[in-house]
mmCIF file of C-alpha atoms in Angstrom:
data_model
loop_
_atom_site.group_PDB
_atom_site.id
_atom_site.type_symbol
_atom_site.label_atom_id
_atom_site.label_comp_id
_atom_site.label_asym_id
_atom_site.label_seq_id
_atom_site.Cartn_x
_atom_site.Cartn_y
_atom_site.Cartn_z
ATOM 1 C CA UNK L 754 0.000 0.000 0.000
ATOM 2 C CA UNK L 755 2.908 2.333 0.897
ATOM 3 C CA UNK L 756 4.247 1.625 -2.423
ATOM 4 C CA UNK L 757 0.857 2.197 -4.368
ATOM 5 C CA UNK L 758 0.840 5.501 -2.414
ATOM 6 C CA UNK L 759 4.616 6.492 -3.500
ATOM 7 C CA UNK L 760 3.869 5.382 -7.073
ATOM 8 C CA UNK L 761 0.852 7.803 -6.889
ATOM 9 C CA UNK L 762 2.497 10.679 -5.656
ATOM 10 C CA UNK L 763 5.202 10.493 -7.650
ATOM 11 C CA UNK L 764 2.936 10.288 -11.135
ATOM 12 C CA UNK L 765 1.162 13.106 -9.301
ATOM 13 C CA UNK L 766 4.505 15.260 -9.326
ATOM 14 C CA UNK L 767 5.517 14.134 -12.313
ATOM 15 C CA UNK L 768 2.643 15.450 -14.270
ATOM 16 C CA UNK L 769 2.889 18.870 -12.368
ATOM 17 C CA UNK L 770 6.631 19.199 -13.002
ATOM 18 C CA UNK L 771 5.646 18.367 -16.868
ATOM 19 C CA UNK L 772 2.713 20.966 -17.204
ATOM 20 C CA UNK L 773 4.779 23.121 -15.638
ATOM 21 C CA UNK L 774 7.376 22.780 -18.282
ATOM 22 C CA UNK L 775 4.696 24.003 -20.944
ATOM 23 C CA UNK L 776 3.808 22.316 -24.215
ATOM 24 C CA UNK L 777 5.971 20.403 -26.255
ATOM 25 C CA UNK L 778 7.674 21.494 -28.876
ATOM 26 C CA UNK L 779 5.957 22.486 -31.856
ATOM 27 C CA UNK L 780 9.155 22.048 -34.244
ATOM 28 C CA UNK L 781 7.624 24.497 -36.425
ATOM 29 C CA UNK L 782 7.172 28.376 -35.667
ATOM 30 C CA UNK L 783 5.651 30.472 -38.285
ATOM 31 C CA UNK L 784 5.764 33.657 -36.567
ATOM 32 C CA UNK L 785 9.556 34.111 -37.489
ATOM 33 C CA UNK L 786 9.014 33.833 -41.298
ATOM 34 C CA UNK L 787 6.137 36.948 -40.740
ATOM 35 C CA UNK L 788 8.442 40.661 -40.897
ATOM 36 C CA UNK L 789 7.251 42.396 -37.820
ATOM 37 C CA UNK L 790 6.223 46.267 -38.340
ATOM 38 C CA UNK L 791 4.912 49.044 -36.107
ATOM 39 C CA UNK L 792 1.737 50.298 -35.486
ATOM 40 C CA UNK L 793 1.439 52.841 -38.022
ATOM 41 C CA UNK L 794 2.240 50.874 -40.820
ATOM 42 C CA UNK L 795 -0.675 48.654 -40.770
ATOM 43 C CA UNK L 796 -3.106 50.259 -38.233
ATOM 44 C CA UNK L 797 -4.881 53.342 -37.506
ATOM 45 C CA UNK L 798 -7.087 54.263 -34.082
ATOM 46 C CA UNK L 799 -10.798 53.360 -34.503
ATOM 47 C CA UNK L 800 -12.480 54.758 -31.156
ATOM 48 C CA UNK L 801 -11.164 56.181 -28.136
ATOM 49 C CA UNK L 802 -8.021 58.324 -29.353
ATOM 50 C CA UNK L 803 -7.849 59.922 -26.045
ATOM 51 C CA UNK L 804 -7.280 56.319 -24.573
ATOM 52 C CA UNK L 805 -4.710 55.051 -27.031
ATOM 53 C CA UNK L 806 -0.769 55.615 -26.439
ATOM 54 C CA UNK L 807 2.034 55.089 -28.862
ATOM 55 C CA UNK L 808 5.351 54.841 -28.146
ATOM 56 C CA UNK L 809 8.392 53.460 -30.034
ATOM 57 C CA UNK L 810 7.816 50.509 -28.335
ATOM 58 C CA UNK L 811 4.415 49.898 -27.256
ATOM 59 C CA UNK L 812 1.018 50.774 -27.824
ATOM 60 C CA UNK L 813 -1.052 51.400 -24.912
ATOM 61 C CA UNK L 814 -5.088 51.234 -25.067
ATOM 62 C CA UNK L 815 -7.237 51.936 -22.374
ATOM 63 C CA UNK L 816 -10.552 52.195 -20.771
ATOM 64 C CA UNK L 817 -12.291 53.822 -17.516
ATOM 65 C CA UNK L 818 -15.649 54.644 -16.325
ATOM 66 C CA UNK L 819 -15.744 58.014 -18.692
ATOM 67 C CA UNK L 820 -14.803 56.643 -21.607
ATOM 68 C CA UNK L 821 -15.930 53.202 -23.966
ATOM 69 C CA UNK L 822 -12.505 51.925 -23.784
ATOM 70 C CA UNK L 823 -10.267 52.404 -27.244
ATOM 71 C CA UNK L 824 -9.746 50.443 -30.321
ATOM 72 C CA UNK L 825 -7.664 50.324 -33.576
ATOM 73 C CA UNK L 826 -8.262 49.115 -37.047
ATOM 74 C CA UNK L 827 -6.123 47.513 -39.708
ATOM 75 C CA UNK L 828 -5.015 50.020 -42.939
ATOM 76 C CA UNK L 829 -6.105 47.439 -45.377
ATOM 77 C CA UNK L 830 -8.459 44.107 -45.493
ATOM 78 C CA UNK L 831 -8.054 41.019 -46.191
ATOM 79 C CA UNK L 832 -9.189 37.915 -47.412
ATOM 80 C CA UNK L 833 -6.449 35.659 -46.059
ATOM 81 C CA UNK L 834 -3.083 35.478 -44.205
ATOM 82 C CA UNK L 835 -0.952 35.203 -40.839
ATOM 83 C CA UNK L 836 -2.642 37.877 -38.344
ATOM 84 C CA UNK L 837 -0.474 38.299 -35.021
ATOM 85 C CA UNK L 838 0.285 40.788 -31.732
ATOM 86 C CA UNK L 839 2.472 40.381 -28.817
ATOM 87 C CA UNK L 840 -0.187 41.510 -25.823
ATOM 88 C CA UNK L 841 0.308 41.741 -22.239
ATOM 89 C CA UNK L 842 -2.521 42.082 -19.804
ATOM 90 C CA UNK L 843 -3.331 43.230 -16.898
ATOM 91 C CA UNK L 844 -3.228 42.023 -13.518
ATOM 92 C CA UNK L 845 -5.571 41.922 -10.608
ATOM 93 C CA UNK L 846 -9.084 42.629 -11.130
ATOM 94 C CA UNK L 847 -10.186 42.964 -14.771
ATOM 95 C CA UNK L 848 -13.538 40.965 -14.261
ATOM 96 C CA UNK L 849 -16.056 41.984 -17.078
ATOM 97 C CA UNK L 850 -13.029 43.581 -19.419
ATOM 98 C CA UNK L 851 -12.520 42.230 -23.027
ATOM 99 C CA UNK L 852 -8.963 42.637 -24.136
ATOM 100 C CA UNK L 853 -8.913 41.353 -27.652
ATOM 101 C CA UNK L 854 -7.231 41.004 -31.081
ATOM 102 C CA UNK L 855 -9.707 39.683 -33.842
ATOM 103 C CA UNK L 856 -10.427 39.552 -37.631
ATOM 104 C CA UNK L 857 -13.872 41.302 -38.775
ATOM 105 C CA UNK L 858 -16.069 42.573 -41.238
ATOM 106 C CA UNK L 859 -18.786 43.555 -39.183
ATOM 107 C CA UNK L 860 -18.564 47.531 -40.125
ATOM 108 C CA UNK L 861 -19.284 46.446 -44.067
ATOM 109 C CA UNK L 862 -22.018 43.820 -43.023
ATOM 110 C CA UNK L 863 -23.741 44.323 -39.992
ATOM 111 C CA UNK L 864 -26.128 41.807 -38.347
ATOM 112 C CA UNK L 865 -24.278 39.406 -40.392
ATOM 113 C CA UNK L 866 -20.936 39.891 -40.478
ATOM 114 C CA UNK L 867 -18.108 37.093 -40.358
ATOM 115 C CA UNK L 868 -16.016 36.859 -37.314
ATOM 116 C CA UNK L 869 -12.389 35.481 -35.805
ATOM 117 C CA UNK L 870 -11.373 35.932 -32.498
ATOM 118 C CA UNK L 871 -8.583 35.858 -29.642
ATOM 119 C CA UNK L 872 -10.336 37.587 -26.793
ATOM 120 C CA UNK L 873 -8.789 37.601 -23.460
ATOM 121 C CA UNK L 874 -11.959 37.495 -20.984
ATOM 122 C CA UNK L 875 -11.340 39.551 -17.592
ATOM 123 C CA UNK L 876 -10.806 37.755 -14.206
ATOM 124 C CA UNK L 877 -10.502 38.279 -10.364
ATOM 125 C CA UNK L 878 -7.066 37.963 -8.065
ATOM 126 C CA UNK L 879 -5.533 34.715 -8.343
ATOM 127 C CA UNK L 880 -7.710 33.266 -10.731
ATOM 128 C CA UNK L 881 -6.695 32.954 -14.689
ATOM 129 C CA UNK L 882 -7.454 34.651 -17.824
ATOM 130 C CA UNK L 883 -9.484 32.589 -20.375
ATOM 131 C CA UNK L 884 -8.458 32.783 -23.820
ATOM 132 C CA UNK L 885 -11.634 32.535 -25.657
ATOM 133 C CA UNK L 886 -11.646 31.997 -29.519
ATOM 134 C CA UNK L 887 -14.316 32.173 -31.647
ATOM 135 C CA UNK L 888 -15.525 31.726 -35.089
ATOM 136 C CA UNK L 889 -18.595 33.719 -37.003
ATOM 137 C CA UNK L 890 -20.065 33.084 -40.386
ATOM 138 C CA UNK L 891 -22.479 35.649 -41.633
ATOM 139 C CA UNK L 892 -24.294 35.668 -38.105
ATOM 140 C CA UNK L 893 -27.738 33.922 -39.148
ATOM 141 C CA UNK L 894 -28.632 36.131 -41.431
ATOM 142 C CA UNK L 895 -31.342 37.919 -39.281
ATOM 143 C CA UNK L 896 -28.939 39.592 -37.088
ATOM 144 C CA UNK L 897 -28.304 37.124 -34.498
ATOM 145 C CA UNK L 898 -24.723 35.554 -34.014
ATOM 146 C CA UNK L 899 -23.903 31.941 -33.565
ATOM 147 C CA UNK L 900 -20.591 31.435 -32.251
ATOM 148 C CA UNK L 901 -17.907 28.458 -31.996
ATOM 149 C CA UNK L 902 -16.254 29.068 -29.105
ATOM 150 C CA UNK L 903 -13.451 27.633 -27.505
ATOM 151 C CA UNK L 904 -11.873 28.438 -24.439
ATOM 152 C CA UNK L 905 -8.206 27.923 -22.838
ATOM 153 C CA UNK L 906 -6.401 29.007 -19.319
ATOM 154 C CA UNK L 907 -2.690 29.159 -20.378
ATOM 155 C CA UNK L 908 0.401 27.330 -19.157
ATOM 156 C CA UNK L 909 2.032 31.153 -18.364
ATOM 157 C CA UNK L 910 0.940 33.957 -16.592
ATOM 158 C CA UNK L 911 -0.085 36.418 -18.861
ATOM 159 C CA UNK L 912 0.071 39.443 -17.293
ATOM 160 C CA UNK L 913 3.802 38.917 -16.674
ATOM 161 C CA UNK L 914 5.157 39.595 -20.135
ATOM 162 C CA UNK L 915 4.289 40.151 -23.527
ATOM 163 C CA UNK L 916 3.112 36.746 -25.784
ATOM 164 C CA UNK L 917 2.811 36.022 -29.046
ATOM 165 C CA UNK L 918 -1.059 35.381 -30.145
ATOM 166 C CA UNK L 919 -1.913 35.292 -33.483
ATOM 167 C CA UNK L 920 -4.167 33.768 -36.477
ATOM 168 C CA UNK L 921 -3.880 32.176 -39.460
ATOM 169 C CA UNK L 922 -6.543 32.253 -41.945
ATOM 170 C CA UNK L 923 -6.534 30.654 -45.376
ATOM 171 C CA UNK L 924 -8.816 29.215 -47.752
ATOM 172 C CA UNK L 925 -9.099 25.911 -46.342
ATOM 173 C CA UNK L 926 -8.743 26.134 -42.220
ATOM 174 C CA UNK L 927 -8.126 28.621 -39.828
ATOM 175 C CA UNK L 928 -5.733 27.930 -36.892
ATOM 176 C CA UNK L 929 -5.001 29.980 -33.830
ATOM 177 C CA UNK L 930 -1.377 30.431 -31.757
ATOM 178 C CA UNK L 931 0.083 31.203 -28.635
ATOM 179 C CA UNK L 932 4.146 31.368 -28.974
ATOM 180 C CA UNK L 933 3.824 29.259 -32.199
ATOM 181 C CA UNK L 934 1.955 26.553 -30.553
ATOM 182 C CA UNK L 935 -1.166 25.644 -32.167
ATOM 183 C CA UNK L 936 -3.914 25.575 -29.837
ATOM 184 C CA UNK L 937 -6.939 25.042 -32.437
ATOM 185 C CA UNK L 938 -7.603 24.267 -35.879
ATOM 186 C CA UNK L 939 -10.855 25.616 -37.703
ATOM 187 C CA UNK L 940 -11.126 22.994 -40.896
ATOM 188 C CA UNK L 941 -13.185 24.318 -43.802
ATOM 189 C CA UNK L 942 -15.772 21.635 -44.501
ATOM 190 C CA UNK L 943 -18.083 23.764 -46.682
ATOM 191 C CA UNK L 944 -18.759 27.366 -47.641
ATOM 192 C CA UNK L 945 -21.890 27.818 -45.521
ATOM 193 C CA UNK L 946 -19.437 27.054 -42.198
ATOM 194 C CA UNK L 947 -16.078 29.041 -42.966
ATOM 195 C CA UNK L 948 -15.850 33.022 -43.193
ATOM 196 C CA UNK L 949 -15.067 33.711 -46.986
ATOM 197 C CA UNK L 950 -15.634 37.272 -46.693
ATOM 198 C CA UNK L 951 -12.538 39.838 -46.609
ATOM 199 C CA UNK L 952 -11.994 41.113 -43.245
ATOM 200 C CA UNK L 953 -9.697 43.498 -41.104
ATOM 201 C CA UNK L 954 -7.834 43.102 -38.074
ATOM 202 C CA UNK L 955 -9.122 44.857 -34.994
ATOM 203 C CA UNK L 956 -7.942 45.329 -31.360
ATOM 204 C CA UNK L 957 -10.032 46.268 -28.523
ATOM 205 C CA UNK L 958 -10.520 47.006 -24.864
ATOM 206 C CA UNK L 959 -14.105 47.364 -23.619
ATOM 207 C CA UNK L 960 -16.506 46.475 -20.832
ATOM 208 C CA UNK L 961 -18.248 42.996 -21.828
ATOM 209 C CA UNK L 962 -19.847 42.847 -18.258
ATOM 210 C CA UNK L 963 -23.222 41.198 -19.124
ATOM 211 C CA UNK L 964 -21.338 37.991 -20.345
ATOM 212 C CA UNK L 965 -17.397 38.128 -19.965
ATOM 213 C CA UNK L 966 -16.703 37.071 -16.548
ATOM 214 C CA UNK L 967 -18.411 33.831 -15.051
ATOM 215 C CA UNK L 968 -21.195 34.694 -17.481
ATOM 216 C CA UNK L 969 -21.885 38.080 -16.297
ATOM 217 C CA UNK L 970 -22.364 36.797 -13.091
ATOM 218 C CA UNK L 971 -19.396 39.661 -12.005
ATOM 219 C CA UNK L 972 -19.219 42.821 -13.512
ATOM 220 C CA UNK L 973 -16.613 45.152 -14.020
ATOM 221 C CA UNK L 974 -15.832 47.731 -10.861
ATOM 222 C CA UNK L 975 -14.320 50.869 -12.089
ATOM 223 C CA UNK L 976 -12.510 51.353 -8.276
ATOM 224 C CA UNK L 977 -9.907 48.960 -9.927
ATOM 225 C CA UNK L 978 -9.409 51.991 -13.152
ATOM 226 C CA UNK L 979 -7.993 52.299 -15.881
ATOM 227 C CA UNK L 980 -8.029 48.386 -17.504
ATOM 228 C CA UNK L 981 -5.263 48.845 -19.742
ATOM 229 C CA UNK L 982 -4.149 46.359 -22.573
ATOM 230 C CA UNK L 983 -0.726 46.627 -23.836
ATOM 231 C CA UNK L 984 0.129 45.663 -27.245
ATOM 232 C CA UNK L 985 4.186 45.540 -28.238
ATOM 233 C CA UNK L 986 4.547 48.033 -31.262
ATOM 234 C CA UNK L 987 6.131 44.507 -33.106
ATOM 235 C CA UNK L 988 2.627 43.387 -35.643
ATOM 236 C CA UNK L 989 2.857 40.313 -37.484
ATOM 237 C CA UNK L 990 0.387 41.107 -40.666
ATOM 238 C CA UNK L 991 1.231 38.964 -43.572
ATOM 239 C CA UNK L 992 -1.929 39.232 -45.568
ATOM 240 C CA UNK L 993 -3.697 39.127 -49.302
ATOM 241 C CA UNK L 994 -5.561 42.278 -49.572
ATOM 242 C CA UNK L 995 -8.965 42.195 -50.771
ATOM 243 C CA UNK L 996 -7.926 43.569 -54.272
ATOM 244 C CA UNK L 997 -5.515 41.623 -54.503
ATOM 245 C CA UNK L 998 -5.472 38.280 -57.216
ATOM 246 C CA UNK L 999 -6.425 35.097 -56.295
ATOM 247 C CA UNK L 1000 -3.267 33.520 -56.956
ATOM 248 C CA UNK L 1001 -1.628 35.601 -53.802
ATOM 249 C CA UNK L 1002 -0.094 33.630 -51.408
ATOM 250 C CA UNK L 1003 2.036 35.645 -48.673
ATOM 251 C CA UNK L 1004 1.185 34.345 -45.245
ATOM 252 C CA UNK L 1005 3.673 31.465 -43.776
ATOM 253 C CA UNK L 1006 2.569 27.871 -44.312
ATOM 254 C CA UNK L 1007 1.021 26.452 -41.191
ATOM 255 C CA UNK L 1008 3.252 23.612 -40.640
ATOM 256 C CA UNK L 1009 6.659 22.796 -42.186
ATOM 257 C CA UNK L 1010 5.873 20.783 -44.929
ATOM 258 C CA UNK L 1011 3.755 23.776 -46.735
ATOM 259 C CA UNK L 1012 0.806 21.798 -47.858
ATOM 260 C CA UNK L 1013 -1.344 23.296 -44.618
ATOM 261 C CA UNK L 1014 -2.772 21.389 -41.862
ATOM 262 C CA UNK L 1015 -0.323 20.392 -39.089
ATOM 263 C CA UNK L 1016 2.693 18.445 -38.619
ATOM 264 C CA UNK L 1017 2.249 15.710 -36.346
ATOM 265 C CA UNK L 1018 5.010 17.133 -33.898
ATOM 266 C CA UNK L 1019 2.222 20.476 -34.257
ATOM 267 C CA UNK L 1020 -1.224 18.207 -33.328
ATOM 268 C CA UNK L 1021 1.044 16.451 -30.322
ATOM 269 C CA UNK L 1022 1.647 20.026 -28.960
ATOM 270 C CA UNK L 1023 -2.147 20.895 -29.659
ATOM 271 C CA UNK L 1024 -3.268 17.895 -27.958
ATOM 272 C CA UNK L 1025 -1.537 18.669 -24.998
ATOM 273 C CA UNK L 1026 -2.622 22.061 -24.521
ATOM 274 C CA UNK L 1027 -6.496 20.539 -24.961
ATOM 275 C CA UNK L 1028 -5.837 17.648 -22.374
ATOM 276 C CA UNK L 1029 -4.116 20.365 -19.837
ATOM 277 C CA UNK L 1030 -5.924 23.551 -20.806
ATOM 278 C CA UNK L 1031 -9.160 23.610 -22.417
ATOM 279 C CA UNK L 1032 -11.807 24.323 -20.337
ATOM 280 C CA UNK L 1033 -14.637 24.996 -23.071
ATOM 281 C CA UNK L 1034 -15.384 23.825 -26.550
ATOM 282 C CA UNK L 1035 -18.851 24.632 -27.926
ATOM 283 C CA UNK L 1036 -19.311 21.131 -29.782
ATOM 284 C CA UNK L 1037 -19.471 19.389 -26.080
ATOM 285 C CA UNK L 1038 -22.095 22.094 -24.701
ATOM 286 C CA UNK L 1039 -25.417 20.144 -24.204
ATOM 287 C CA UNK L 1040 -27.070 23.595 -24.369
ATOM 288 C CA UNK L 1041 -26.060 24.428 -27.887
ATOM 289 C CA UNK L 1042 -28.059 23.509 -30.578
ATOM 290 C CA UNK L 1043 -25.864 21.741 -32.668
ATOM 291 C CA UNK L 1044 -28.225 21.920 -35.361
ATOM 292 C CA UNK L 1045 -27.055 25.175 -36.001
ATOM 293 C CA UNK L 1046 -23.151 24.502 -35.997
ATOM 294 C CA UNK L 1047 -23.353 21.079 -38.306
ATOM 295 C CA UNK L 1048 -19.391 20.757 -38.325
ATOM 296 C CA UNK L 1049 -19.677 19.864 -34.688
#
């Protein structure tokens, strides 16, 4: 019995020291084959210039009870390419605060726009961010949005230093990273399921209160002012514009062999983050109605 018990505890440690150690290697890390550039080469402010900072090495957007937070928008849009931002958030209380970096078209078709997300979801002391990412295809059609959502705690403290997050969105599957590691792939399986649509890349920070935190269940308290997001002045937008031909190809292949998908060395790193990290995934909620999301 001792023995069963030692055996136990050391798996038990074992597994902690490994999680600890973060993900396996991907092998494969497409951000380095992206040139980075700064801010005002492929972005301008949106909303909320009086809560947006620039520096030569950061930009700074804000938000506090007398203002709707800040935003910025991408120069150009896109129908395809490698979409990322180094971001570092904020610690403490953020409950009901959306710090995000996304892909949209919402401004040219609203009420049924197409959608891709990395939006950080505000917490409480000592308790992690969730990563939420999310997929939209031309809402419904009468205004109301069905989302794919999937939802991660991370294997790093995010509020500590700046990360890598970032998208990749091609004609056939969409795949979101953190530092290079895959955490989800988005397979096309037919046109009425995958966003199609050019889009541009947005960045946000904005109160989300009635659903962002514990589903709304705790709001956002402006004693705990300004929620600031932090973005390093270092994009990553490799992209075919929307005028551009067909035939463009500029964003970094997925995986190393440069046919798409993953590499198996990719999906083992992507696995482990799901086994160790996901804590939603909208084809597993009983709630949904899965009629309406027929790739689950």
């Amino acid at each position: 019995m001792e023995f069963l018990l030692s055996l136990l505890l050391f798996f038990l440690f074992t597994s902690r020291l490994i999680n600890a150690q973060g993900p396996p290697s991907p092998g494969y890390y497409p951000s380095s084959r992206v040139q980075s550039l700064g801010f005002n080469q492929g972005f301008r402010n949106l909303w909320g210039p009086q809560h947006q900072s620039l520096d030569q090495s950061t930009l700074t957007i804000w938000l506090d009870k007398n203002s709707g937070g800040s935003g910025f928008k991408s120069l150009k849009n896109y129908r395809s390419g490698y979409f990322g931002t180094y971001i570092k958030l904020q610690p403490g209380f953020t409950a009901g605060i959306i710090t995000s970096f996304y892909l949209s078209n919402n401004q040219d078709y609203p009420g049924n726009h197409d959608e891709i997300d990395i939006e950080f979801l505000g917490t409480t002391p000592n308790k992690p961010y969730t990563l939420q990412t999310n997929v939209y295809i031309r809402g419904s059609g009468d205004g109301t949005l069905i989302g794919r959502e999937m939802k991660f705690h991370l294997w790093f403290d995010p509020t500590k230093d700046y990360h890598n997050y970032a998208i990749l969105w091609d004609p056939n599957e969409i795949i979101f990273f953190v530092d290079d590691v895959p955490i989800r792939r988005y397979p096309k399986k037919d046109d009425a399921t995958f966003p199609q649509r050019p889009m541009y890349v947005y960045g946000s920070i904005w109160d989300a209160s009635s659903w962002a935190t514990e589903e709304g269940r705790i709001k956002a308290d402006y004693q705990y002012q300004p929620f600031v997001g932090k973005y390093s002045n270092n994009f990553k937008l490799a992209g075919c514009a929307a005028y551009e031909s067909p035939s463009c190809r500029r964003a970094p292949s997925s995986s190393p062999s440069g046919g798409g998908g993953l590499s198996r060395q990719q999906i083992e790193a992507m696995l482990w983050v799901h086994r160790n990290y996901k804590v939603y995934d909208y084809c597993r909620d009983p709630r949904r109605d899965h009629t309406h999301t027929p790739e689950c």
